Amino acid sequence: NKPTQNYIRPCYFLIPSRGTPLSRLLCNCDEVSAGLASADTIFALSSGHGRCGVAVVRVSGPASVTSLRSMAGLTGSLPPPRKALLRSITDPLTREVLDRGLVLWFPAPHSFTGEDSVEFHIHGGPAVITAVLEALGSVPGMRPAEAGEFTRRAFQAGKLGLTEVEGLGDLIHAETEAQRRLALRQMSGELGHLYQDWSNKLKRCLAYVEAFIDFSEDELIEDGVLNQVDRVVCNLQTEMEQHLKDKRKGERLRSGVQVVIAGATNAGKSSLLNSICQRPAAIVSPIAGTTRDVVETALDIGGFPVLLIDTAGLRDSLDVVEREGVRRARERVEQADLTLVVVDCSNLPIDTQQAAAFLQEHLKSVMSTQKQNNCLLVLNKTDLLPEEQRQNLDMELRQVSGLPPACLISCHSNEGLQDFLTALHGNPLVSTVIYCNRISSIKIMKCDTIFAIY
Amino acid sequence: MLAKKTPLLQSFRSLVFRHASHLSRQQYDVIVVGGGHAGTEAAAAAARVGAETLLVTQKKNTIGALSCNPSLGGIGKGQLVKEVDALDGLCGRAGDWAGIHFSILNRSKGPAVWGPRAQLDRQRYREFIQSELLSTPRLTVLEGSVEELLVTEPNPEEPGQHRVKGICLANGNHPISASSVVLTTGTFLSGSLFVGQTTSPGGRIGDAPSSPGLSQTLRERLGLRTGRLRTGTPPRIVKDSVDLSEAQLHPPDSHPTPFSFLNTHTHCKPEEQLPCYLTFTTPGVERVVRESLHLNCHIQQDAKGPRYCPSIESRVLRFPGRRHQVWLEPEGMASDLLYPQGLSMTMPPDVQLRLIREIPAMHRAEIHTPGYGVQYDFVCPTQLSPALQVKSTQGLFLAGQINGTTGYEEAAAQGLWAGVNAARWALSMPLVALSRTESYIGVLIDDLVSRGITEPYRMFTSRAEYRTSLRPDNADLRLTLKGFEEVGCVSSLRYQKAVRVRDKLQEALAALEAIALSSAKWRKKLPGIHMTVYKSHCDLQKKEIERVQKEENMCLSPDLDYFSLPISLSEEVREILDRVRPSTLGAASRLQGITPAAVINLLHYVKYTGQKERGIHRNQPNQKEQGEEQRCQHDCEH
């Protein structure tokens, strides 16, 4: 039976509960829905992505003032406009102190974007930056800015001179391009598959809902499509919550990129670790099997946090302790973001073509083929090779396909070490993974908030 | 029904419908070619705006004819009808007059996506439209076939820019001149009809084909890109030969809801409404389709057909082994025919009869008029501005199926807007555009002109990003006020009514907001009032809408040479921009392949040139002498 009432002009207000005045209620529900991604307050790290003394995190939009109050502990009056104020910066949920830094309050229209804006000047350590960005992401109504969004807002508010905009397009282009490359790279990984799967499920749900809305009751839209959507969304929500709680991934986001040094015994792994950190972090000796456990060193490569991990040399051993060390080494290789496979090049066959085949074999013994994409070959002890052989080897490795990039170095003479560091630094895995990981975890959190409204 | 009229004698071809004094008139502000849904709305709208308007149609008798289905409205489409009505168009009131079965689709969902719909009496619909046009001041109707579109040679200072001069009729003694011409040729542009293995030129059975001169001019002289689409219509069934006891009865709403904001009730009394019937296809239907494929020219063509209104052939071939719905709809109060919606087909007539008889309710049914297919040319709509003016030809406007859409409502909406702008162009008023943030008409036109089409375009609520704000119930608040104050196509009577409604709603809302009650009490006190959660959602959307509108207000000149712009854009981006020529920054940012960086660079450019254009504008008060882009700029400043 179809409803028989006449077409009444619907009244667009909410029926309030528990005797609250209507206008008040409307405010409340605005705050609730402000959790949606489209409620337009944006934030971003505005001072480059490297390690630096001071980092500036910028917030723009109507919820800026909320972020200022909840993160700088300003319950009373706001600070005077455009005056720096030294405050403890806290996580709005846990009240944990994240850093001590300057906050600046720029009420509209006197700000870069013409909107209410806040700047947090914090210490430049990656851990602090991550923590502050994540804390901002948890403030209702806030989302990470898209590339160029601050500038676009500034421009629209008539805040930017023409000369200031020139060249900006190129900058944004570079940023988007880096993100695109990273996204592509991520998409091939395990996390990528997970995100892709979520994205497909969500799109399917949307398609179902749209079809349900756009085709009438009589048009054979199968019964139960909405129940199906409910189920999928519910499962997704659980999955995302668990993903966010996952300690291992959380740890990795915070501690940076894991770079594992692996290889046969006595290839010079620990020497490489010491050369990179420029201090004797690991014991080195000519005796094979010196390193038995995993040695971790946190360092900063090109402004990015890297956990460099030295492992036991891979060989079959009867020693129980050493066998455990080798097991751990293999485990770390499988978890690594990047593996440096160290080879003693004085052990290579003299014929360079055979050498390439030898290296391919050797890689197989160290790691699975899949992992070889995230790997760098380090051919150590070049000082032991005759000059001519070294050059031939270098040439051959540049031409041969099916091998990861290779660097010839000598930890003994430091020859080639600088080139190796440049290669490591320039590896995009090291530089961009961190920032984008941070952003994607904030985005998953937002997704979770939206599901809560659904 | 597709009436077979005796062709009128040549001597009656230029018979003037009314206003004898205009017999000798050879000059108009606006000429509208075509008398379908787009043409009638265009002509009426142009006249309402104040232009001396001429409607040219092959047969005055088919003005307002429903060539295909006898119904109006539906989900998404109902919103368009309400918006056309809010802008004082015809189809809403015509629907209320001619409707014989009213129902609101999607009632079980939120009111923003309710779809008002009605089955129509073909005769009454036509009569209403014809009598409305008769009583519209400044509007003349002329029977005739347009032989030629008259355009100027391209302006040497603006290469490729033409200007419309008027039209020439087939019996052409004199050309008829006009500042604006609106083409609403429907399926007639290089149309060909298909039944079985026979093909003949034409746009509708029973009507003469249109002259090839028109499509030649569009393609060859104006260099417009065209494509080919197809559609079809089902056979009409003799009602008495159908065993309706074999079909499910679908009664209308017991209280018909009028389309028009001016009407409180429909012409048809609630108890006089006629029902529809629902039946299903059988495996026999699929068998007949497969067996007769070799006799079916139309289905073998490459041209794209309407995805959401497919022929029975496409339905069974695409989804074999299924039962497909067939609706049996009344054609009119006094009509002895039924319209089998879902059975559009193009096989030979004897096979059509075999096919319908495979459906139990029609096992003895007789066909009155066989179904047939049509293939026709459309003009790629990305060559139009948001005012529906051809970018390369000043004063030439296109609306309806010629722009690649399908459906009466889509045609009517474009017709109205093209008519408004044709009149404004002729009267030297700045052209106007509707934003996708304020109307489905805006969504429709923006989708067409900035994205183009690959298959016949039909409206859905999901095409409108802001559909909770663009509701059928508030079309008057969104458009009637603007239609009167800014566009000039709304009568003061309708305007005053909308103002009263707005004021009373505001009063009521303010009064209610002052009261605090529990939700249970609210429900008791205001039964039947929709308690929706749209309020917070709409507020959220408002912010988004404001942002979009800012970008919509930044115009990109239609004659920009994107390849030589001294800004940093990739070749790929330049090619996309050059191909689509978006008219605003907002439209550009919605294009596929346009990067955020490109948008920033364009923004820069817009602001820079915006300052320059304003300078020109002050020095040249005569708008007629300026290109459309400056009109557009002018618009933006207000």
XYZ file of N, CA, C and O in Angstrom, chain B residues 343-453:
444
model
N 9.259 -2.640 -24.501
C 9.220 -3.484 -25.701
C 9.577 -2.707 -26.962
O 9.074 -3.018 -28.037
N 10.429 -1.685 -26.826
C 10.871 -0.980 -28.019
C 11.575 -2.000 -28.917
O 12.424 -2.755 -28.460
N 11.176 -2.065 -30.204
C 11.742 -3.098 -31.096
C 11.757 -2.645 -32.545
O 11.014 -1.751 -32.940
N 12.625 -3.279 -33.334
C 12.848 -2.814 -34.700
C 12.795 -3.942 -35.714
O 13.235 -3.790 -36.846
N 12.281 -5.109 -35.334
C 12.211 -6.232 -36.273
C 11.038 -6.026 -37.236
O 10.225 -5.117 -37.021
N 10.906 -6.845 -38.291
C 9.789 -6.667 -39.215
C 8.442 -6.808 -38.490
O 8.355 -7.569 -37.515
N 7.409 -6.101 -38.954
C 6.133 -6.078 -38.229
C 5.546 -7.463 -37.931
O 5.004 -7.670 -36.843
N 5.686 -8.422 -38.865
C 5.101 -9.744 -38.579
C 5.830 -10.422 -37.419
O 5.228 -11.120 -36.606
N 7.153 -10.178 -37.313
C 7.909 -10.762 -36.194
C 7.533 -10.054 -34.894
O 7.466 -10.664 -33.825
N 7.274 -8.749 -34.984
C 6.855 -8.001 -33.781
C 5.591 -8.621 -33.197
O 5.455 -8.789 -31.982
N 4.673 -8.978 -34.090
C 3.419 -9.579 -33.634
C 3.702 -10.918 -32.954
O 3.171 -11.208 -31.878
N 4.593 -11.722 -33.580
C 4.938 -13.016 -32.975
C 5.535 -12.803 -31.589
O 5.236 -13.515 -30.643
N 6.385 -11.776 -31.487
C 7.078 -11.535 -30.213
C 6.099 -11.166 -29.101
O 6.116 -11.767 -28.029
N 5.237 -10.193 -29.368
C 4.369 -9.759 -28.261
C 3.420 -10.880 -27.849
O 3.038 -10.985 -26.692
N 3.081 -11.755 -28.783
C 2.160 -12.829 -28.440
C 2.805 -13.927 -27.592
O 2.127 -14.826 -27.110
N 4.144 -13.819 -27.420
C 4.825 -14.741 -26.508
C 4.600 -14.337 -25.047
O 4.968 -15.050 -24.129
N 4.038 -13.148 -24.837
C 3.773 -12.694 -23.467
C 2.326 -13.056 -23.137
O 1.410 -12.706 -23.902
N 2.099 -13.785 -22.030
C 0.768 -14.337 -21.756
C -0.378 -13.320 -21.895
O -1.380 -13.610 -22.558
N -0.191 -12.115 -21.321
C -1.289 -11.148 -21.365
C -1.592 -10.706 -22.797
O -2.656 -10.166 -23.083
N -0.642 -10.919 -23.705
C -0.834 -10.420 -25.074
C -0.900 -11.568 -26.087
O -0.604 -11.368 -27.257
N -1.322 -12.738 -25.632
C -1.248 -13.886 -26.538
C -2.184 -13.757 -27.739
O -2.024 -14.440 -28.730
N -3.171 -12.863 -27.646
C -4.038 -12.640 -28.801
C -3.953 -11.187 -29.265
O -4.796 -10.718 -30.032
N -2.960 -10.468 -28.779
C -2.931 -9.017 -28.983
C -2.751 -8.638 -30.457
O -2.179 -9.388 -31.244
N -3.283 -7.474 -30.800
C -3.112 -6.919 -32.142
C -2.251 -5.664 -32.047
O -2.339 -4.902 -31.080
N -1.425 -5.473 -33.069
C -0.580 -4.272 -33.120
C -1.289 -3.207 -33.943
O -1.758 -3.479 -35.051
N -1.374 -2.010 -33.388
C -1.976 -0.898 -34.137
C -0.933 -0.234 -35.024
O -1.154 -0.004 -36.204
N 0.209 0.084 -34.430
C 1.319 0.687 -35.179
C 2.589 -0.049 -34.775
O 2.852 -0.186 -33.583
N 3.365 -0.558 -35.727
C 4.566 -1.303 -35.337
C 5.641 -0.390 -34.730
O 5.646 0.820 -34.984
N 6.498 -0.980 -33.944
C 7.627 -0.237 -33.395
C 8.675 0.000 -34.473
O 8.672 -0.666 -35.507
N 9.567 0.948 -34.254
C 10.623 1.201 -35.223
C 11.812 1.859 -34.533
O 11.703 2.319 -33.389
N 12.920 1.873 -35.218
C 14.124 2.497 -34.683
C 14.463 3.763 -35.443
O 14.048 3.927 -36.592
N 15.193 4.652 -34.805
C 15.632 5.890 -35.459
C 17.118 6.063 -35.200
O 17.601 5.788 -34.101
N 17.828 6.490 -36.231
C 19.212 6.915 -36.056
C 19.289 8.360 -36.458
O 18.670 8.761 -37.440
N 20.049 9.131 -35.695
C 20.065 10.565 -35.983
C 21.414 11.155 -35.606
O 22.182 10.550 -34.854
N 21.660 12.343 -36.132
C 22.902 13.049 -35.813
C 22.724 13.864 -34.537
O 21.647 14.412 -34.293
N 23.772 13.926 -33.752
C 23.780 14.905 -32.661
C 25.059 15.714 -32.795
O 26.019 15.278 -33.426
N 25.038 16.907 -32.233
C 26.214 17.781 -32.266
C 26.937 17.598 -30.941
O 26.315 17.706 -29.886
N 28.231 17.273 -30.985
C 28.958 17.037 -29.738
C 28.800 18.268 -28.829
O 29.218 19.375 -29.202
N 28.175 18.088 -27.674
C 27.753 19.259 -26.900
C 28.892 20.015 -26.238
O 28.655 21.090 -25.693
N 30.121 19.472 -26.286
C 31.230 20.245 -25.718
C 31.529 21.478 -26.570
O 32.328 22.314 -26.182
N 30.867 21.570 -27.724
C 31.071 22.747 -28.577
C 30.120 23.881 -28.201
O 30.039 24.898 -28.884
N 29.365 23.676 -27.104
C 28.419 24.690 -26.658
C 28.925 25.372 -25.396
O 29.691 24.803 -24.629
N 28.422 26.583 -25.167
C 28.705 27.279 -23.915
C 27.610 26.890 -22.913
O 26.609 26.302 -23.297
N 27.789 27.227 -21.635
C 26.742 26.911 -20.649
C 25.415 27.619 -20.942
O 24.395 27.291 -20.346
N 25.427 28.585 -21.851
C 24.177 29.214 -22.255
C 23.543 28.435 -23.396
O 22.525 28.844 -23.944
N 24.153 27.296 -23.778
C 23.729 26.437 -24.881
C 23.906 27.096 -26.243
O 23.274 26.728 -27.224
N 24.772 28.093 -26.298
C 25.105 28.735 -27.560
C 26.302 28.020 -28.173
O 27.238 27.655 -27.461
N 26.255 27.815 -29.486
C 27.395 27.207 -30.166
C 28.574 28.177 -30.050
O 28.448 29.352 -30.393
N 29.706 27.682 -29.540
C 30.811 28.598 -29.244
C 31.311 29.311 -30.491
O 31.733 30.453 -30.428
N 31.256 28.613 -31.635
C 31.829 29.217 -32.830
C 30.809 30.046 -33.612
O 31.162 30.640 -34.612
N 29.564 30.058 -33.177
C 28.552 30.776 -33.952
C 27.651 31.595 -33.037
O 26.802 31.052 -32.337
N 27.868 32.899 -33.057
C 27.075 33.757 -32.191
C 25.609 33.713 -32.600
O 25.283 33.798 -33.778
N 24.751 33.546 -31.628
C 23.319 33.563 -31.893
C 22.728 32.208 -32.233
O 21.521 32.098 -32.406
N 23.561 31.165 -32.326
C 23.021 29.833 -32.618
C 22.983 29.003 -31.337
O 24.002 28.803 -30.681
N 21.781 28.540 -31.000
C 21.582 27.779 -29.766
C 21.029 26.399 -30.120
O 20.264 26.259 -31.070
N 21.424 25.374 -29.364
C 20.941 24.014 -29.601
C 20.319 23.468 -28.326
O 20.815 23.715 -27.229
N 19.260 22.667 -28.474
C 18.644 22.074 -27.283
C 17.954 20.768 -27.639
O 17.416 20.605 -28.729
N 17.982 19.832 -26.696
C 17.266 18.571 -26.826
C 18.133 17.461 -27.374
O 19.342 17.425 -27.153
N 17.520 16.547 -28.118
C 18.248 15.376 -28.596
C 19.431 15.741 -29.499
O 20.372 14.970 -29.613
N 19.374 16.907 -30.114
C 20.496 17.334 -30.960
C 21.775 17.461 -30.126
O 22.886 17.370 -30.637
N 21.614 17.626 -28.807
C 22.776 17.688 -27.913
C 23.117 16.341 -27.298
O 23.939 16.259 -26.390
N 22.458 15.281 -27.756
C 22.815 13.951 -27.286
C 22.069 13.471 -26.051
O 22.483 12.503 -25.429
N 20.984 14.141 -25.687
C 20.240 13.672 -24.521
C 19.089 12.784 -24.960
O 18.749 12.700 -26.137
N 18.472 12.104 -23.999
C 17.277 11.331 -24.262
C 16.245 11.740 -23.225
O 16.611 12.089 -22.098
N 14.985 11.745 -23.578
C 13.945 12.048 -22.594
C 13.302 13.401 -22.809
O 13.963 14.363 -23.182
N 11.976 13.441 -22.546
C 11.218 14.689 -22.695
C 11.705 15.762 -21.728
O 11.806 16.937 -22.071
N 11.962 15.337 -20.494
C 12.268 16.296 -19.433
C 13.617 16.966 -19.689
O 13.760 18.179 -19.506
N 14.599 16.150 -20.121
C 15.916 16.691 -20.441
C 15.795 17.694 -21.592
O 16.434 18.750 -21.585
N 14.950 17.346 -22.579
C 14.758 18.231 -23.733
C 14.101 19.536 -23.295
O 14.550 20.631 -23.650
N 13.041 19.414 -22.489
C 12.310 20.606 -22.054
C 13.241 21.546 -21.281
O 13.235 22.763 -21.494
N 14.056 20.972 -20.392
C 14.946 21.786 -19.563
C 15.938 22.564 -20.424
O 16.133 23.767 -20.242
N 16.549 21.880 -21.384
C 17.496 22.566 -22.266
C 16.784 23.592 -23.128
O 17.298 24.676 -23.370
N 15.588 23.207 -23.615
C 14.829 24.109 -24.477
C 14.573 25.419 -23.769
O 14.821 26.496 -24.316
N 14.109 25.323 -22.534
C 13.802 26.536 -21.788
C 15.050 27.410 -21.661
O 15.023 28.609 -21.916
N 16.158 26.772 -21.296
C 17.356 27.580 -21.044
C 17.924 28.163 -22.345
O 18.399 29.298 -22.372
N 17.859 27.380 -23.438
C 18.320 27.902 -24.726
C 17.423 29.054 -25.168
O 17.900 30.066 -25.691
N 16.108 28.908 -24.933
C 15.159 29.959 -25.311
C 15.435 31.252 -24.551
O 15.450 32.341 -25.125
N 15.676 31.114 -23.252
C 15.991 32.277 -22.422
C 17.208 33.003 -22.978
O 17.201 34.214 -23.185
N 18.272 32.235 -23.259
C 19.507 32.876 -23.703
C 19.426 33.401 -25.127
O 20.023 34.429 -25.446
N 18.663 32.693 -25.972
C 18.478 33.185 -27.337
C 17.814 34.559 -27.289
O 18.208 35.489 -28.002
N 16.810 34.681 -26.412
C 16.116 35.961 -26.298
C 17.050 37.020 -25.728
O 17.107 38.156 -26.214
N 17.810 36.660 -24.717
C 18.697 37.640 -24.094
C 19.776 38.098 -25.080
O 20.143 39.270 -25.118
N 20.259 37.144 -25.885
C 21.248 37.506 -26.913
C 20.637 38.509 -27.892
O 21.239 39.538 -28.204
N 19.423 38.183 -28.343
C 18.779 39.035 -29.339
C 18.486 40.419 -28.766
O 18.514 41.422 -29.475
N 18.200 40.480 -27.471
C 17.840 41.751 -26.849
C 19.050 42.437 -26.208
O 18.910 43.341 -25.384
N 20.266 41.958 -26.579
C 21.521 42.541 -26.072
C 21.613 42.525 -24.556
O 22.142 43.449 -23.938
N 21.070 41.463 -23.958
C 21.253 41.313 -22.519
C 22.343 40.260 -22.310
O 22.510 39.373 -23.144
N 23.092 40.341 -21.199
C 24.137 39.340 -20.974
C 23.548 37.935 -20.858
O 22.459 37.759 -20.325
N 24.290 36.936 -21.366
C 23.823 35.550 -21.276
C 23.921 35.074 -19.828
O 24.680 35.602 -19.041
N 23.115 34.072 -19.509
C 23.098 33.583 -18.130
C 23.331 32.075 -18.109
O 22.986 31.365 -19.049
N 23.922 31.607 -17.018
C 24.142 30.170 -16.845
C 23.599 29.752 -15.490
O 23.561 30.543 -14.552
N 23.131 28.512 -15.401
C 22.691 27.970 -14.117
C 23.811 27.080 -13.593
O 24.393 26.316 -14.342
N 24.079 27.169 -12.320
C 25.158 26.373 -11.743
C 24.646 25.000 -11.335
O 23.470 24.828 -11.027
N 25.549 24.024 -11.319
C 25.138 22.695 -10.866
C 24.901 22.671 -9.366
O 24.415 21.704 -8.833
N 25.269 23.758 -8.695
C 25.002 23.806 -7.267
C 23.585 24.264 -6.966
O 23.138 24.176 -5.836
N 22.855 24.769 -7.966
C 21.522 25.297 -7.673
C 20.401 24.564 -8.392
O 19.232 24.798 -8.073
N 20.720 23.711 -9.360
C 19.633 23.091 -10.105
C 20.071 21.864 -10.882
O 21.244 21.725 -11.234
N 19.125 20.982 -11.133
C 19.383 19.851 -12.014
C 19.595 20.342 -13.441
O 20.335 19.728 -14.198
N 18.946 21.442 -13.822
C 19.166 21.972 -15.170
C 20.644 22.345 -15.316
O 21.277 22.063 -16.328
N 21.191 22.950 -14.253
C 22.614 23.295 -14.261
C 23.494 22.060 -14.365
O 24.486 22.048 -15.084
N 23.122 21.008 -13.642
C 23.878 19.753 -13.695
C 23.838 19.199 -15.118
O 24.864 18.831 -15.694
N 22.642 19.162 -15.682
C 22.446 18.626 -17.033
C 23.329 19.367 -18.033
O 24.097 18.759 -18.791
N 23.242 20.700 -18.020
C 23.963 21.479 -19.021
C 25.468 21.399 -18.781
O 26.257 21.233 -19.708
N 25.886 21.448 -17.518
C 27.323 21.365 -17.229
C 27.886 20.008 -17.655
O 28.965 19.933 -18.232
N 27.148 18.936 -17.372
C 27.604 17.608 -17.806
C 27.757 17.582 -19.324
O 28.741 17.065 -19.850
N 26.794 18.148 -20.027
C 26.831 18.112 -21.485
C 27.990 18.927 -22.029
O 28.784 18.429 -22.825
N 28.092 20.193 -21.589
C 29.059 21.070 -22.247
C 30.474 20.867 -21.739
O 31.420 21.130 -22.458
N 30.640 20.376 -20.510
C 32.029 20.205 -20.098
C 32.517 18.771 -20.175
O 33.713 18.548 -20.255
N 31.635 17.796 -20.161
C 32.121 16.416 -20.285
C 31.768 15.768 -21.608
O 32.377 14.782 -21.999
N 30.746 16.254 -22.281
C 30.337 15.617 -23.529
C 29.615 14.317 -23.261
O 29.378 13.953 -22.102
N 29.231 13.615 -24.320
C 28.489 12.383 -24.126
C 29.047 11.294 -25.036
O 29.680 11.576 -26.053
